[in-house]
Short mmCIF file of C-alpha atoms in Angstrom, two decimals:
data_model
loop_
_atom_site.label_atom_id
_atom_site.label_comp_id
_atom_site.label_asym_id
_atom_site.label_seq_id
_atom_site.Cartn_x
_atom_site.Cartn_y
_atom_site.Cartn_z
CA UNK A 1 0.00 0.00 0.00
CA UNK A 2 1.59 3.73 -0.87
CA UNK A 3 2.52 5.57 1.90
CA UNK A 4 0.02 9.08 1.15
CA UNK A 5 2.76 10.99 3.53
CA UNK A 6 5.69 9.30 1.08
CA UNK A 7 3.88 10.59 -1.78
CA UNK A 8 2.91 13.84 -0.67
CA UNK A 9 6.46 14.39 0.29
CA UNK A 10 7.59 13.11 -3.28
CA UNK A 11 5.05 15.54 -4.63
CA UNK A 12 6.64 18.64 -2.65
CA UNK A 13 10.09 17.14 -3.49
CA UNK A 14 9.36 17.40 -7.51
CA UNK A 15 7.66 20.35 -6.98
CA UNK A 16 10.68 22.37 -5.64
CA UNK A 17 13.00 20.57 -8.07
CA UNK A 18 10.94 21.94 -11.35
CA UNK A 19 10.86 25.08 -9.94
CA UNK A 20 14.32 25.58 -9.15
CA UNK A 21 15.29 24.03 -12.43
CA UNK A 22 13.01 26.71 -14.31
CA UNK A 23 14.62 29.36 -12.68
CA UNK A 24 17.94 28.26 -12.71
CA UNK A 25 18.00 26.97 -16.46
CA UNK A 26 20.75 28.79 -18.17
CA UNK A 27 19.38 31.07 -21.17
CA UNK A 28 22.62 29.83 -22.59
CA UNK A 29 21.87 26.31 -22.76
CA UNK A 30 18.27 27.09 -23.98
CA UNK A 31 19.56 29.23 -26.94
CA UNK A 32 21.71 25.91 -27.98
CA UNK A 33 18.82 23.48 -27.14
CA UNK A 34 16.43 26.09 -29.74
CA UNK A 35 19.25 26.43 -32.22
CA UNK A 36 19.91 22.10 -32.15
CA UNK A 37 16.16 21.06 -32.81
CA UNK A 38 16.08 23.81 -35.49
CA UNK A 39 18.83 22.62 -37.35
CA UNK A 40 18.91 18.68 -36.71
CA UNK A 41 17.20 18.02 -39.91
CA UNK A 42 20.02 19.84 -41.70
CA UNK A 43 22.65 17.64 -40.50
CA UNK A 44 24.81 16.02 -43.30
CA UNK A 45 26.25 12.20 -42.81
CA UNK A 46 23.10 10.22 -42.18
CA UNK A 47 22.01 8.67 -39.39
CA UNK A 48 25.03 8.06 -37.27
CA UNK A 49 26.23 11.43 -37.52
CA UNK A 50 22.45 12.63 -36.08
CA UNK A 51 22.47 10.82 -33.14
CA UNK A 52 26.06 11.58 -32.25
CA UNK A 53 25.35 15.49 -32.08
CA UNK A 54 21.99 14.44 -30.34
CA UNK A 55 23.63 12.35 -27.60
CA UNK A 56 26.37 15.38 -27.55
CA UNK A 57 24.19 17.64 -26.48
CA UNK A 58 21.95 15.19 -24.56
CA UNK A 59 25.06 15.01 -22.55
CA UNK A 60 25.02 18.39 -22.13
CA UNK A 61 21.57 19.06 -20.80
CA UNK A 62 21.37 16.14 -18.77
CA UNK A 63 24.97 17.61 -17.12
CA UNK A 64 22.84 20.36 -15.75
CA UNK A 65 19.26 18.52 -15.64
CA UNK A 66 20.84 16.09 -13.30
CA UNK A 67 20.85 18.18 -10.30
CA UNK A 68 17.47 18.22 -10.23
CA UNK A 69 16.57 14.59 -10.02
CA UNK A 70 15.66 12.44 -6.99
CA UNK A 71 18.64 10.02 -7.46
CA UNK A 72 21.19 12.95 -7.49
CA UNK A 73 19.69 14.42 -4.48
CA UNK A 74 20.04 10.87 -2.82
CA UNK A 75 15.84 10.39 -2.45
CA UNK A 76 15.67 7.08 -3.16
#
């Protein structure tokens, strides 16, 4: 049976997590991310060369999404 005081916490847990990640989301990275979906269609060398500048900046993101999660922050 779930715990409703386990998943109220986990509520107020995500809660503060998306709303620190909104406001700490660099406009830098959010430029690149607009810029990347606008252009991946563009991208010369078939397939292998698309997902290598997707998982690129995948890599990138998740470097700063990652801070945000539950199993960074040691929840579960």
């Amino acid at each position: 049976m779930v715990d409703l005081n386990e998943l109220e916490n986990l509520k107020l847990f995500a809660k503060r997590n998306y709303d620190a990640f909104v406001v700490q989301f660099p406009q830098k990275l959010a430029k690149k991310e607009e810029k990347f979906f606008k252009n991946f269609k563009k991208i010369n060398g078939g397939s292998i060369k698309k997902l290598l500048n997707l998982y690129t900046f995948m890599d990138e993101l998740y470097e700063f999404v990652r801070r945000f999660t539950p199993y960074n922050n040691a929840h579960f």
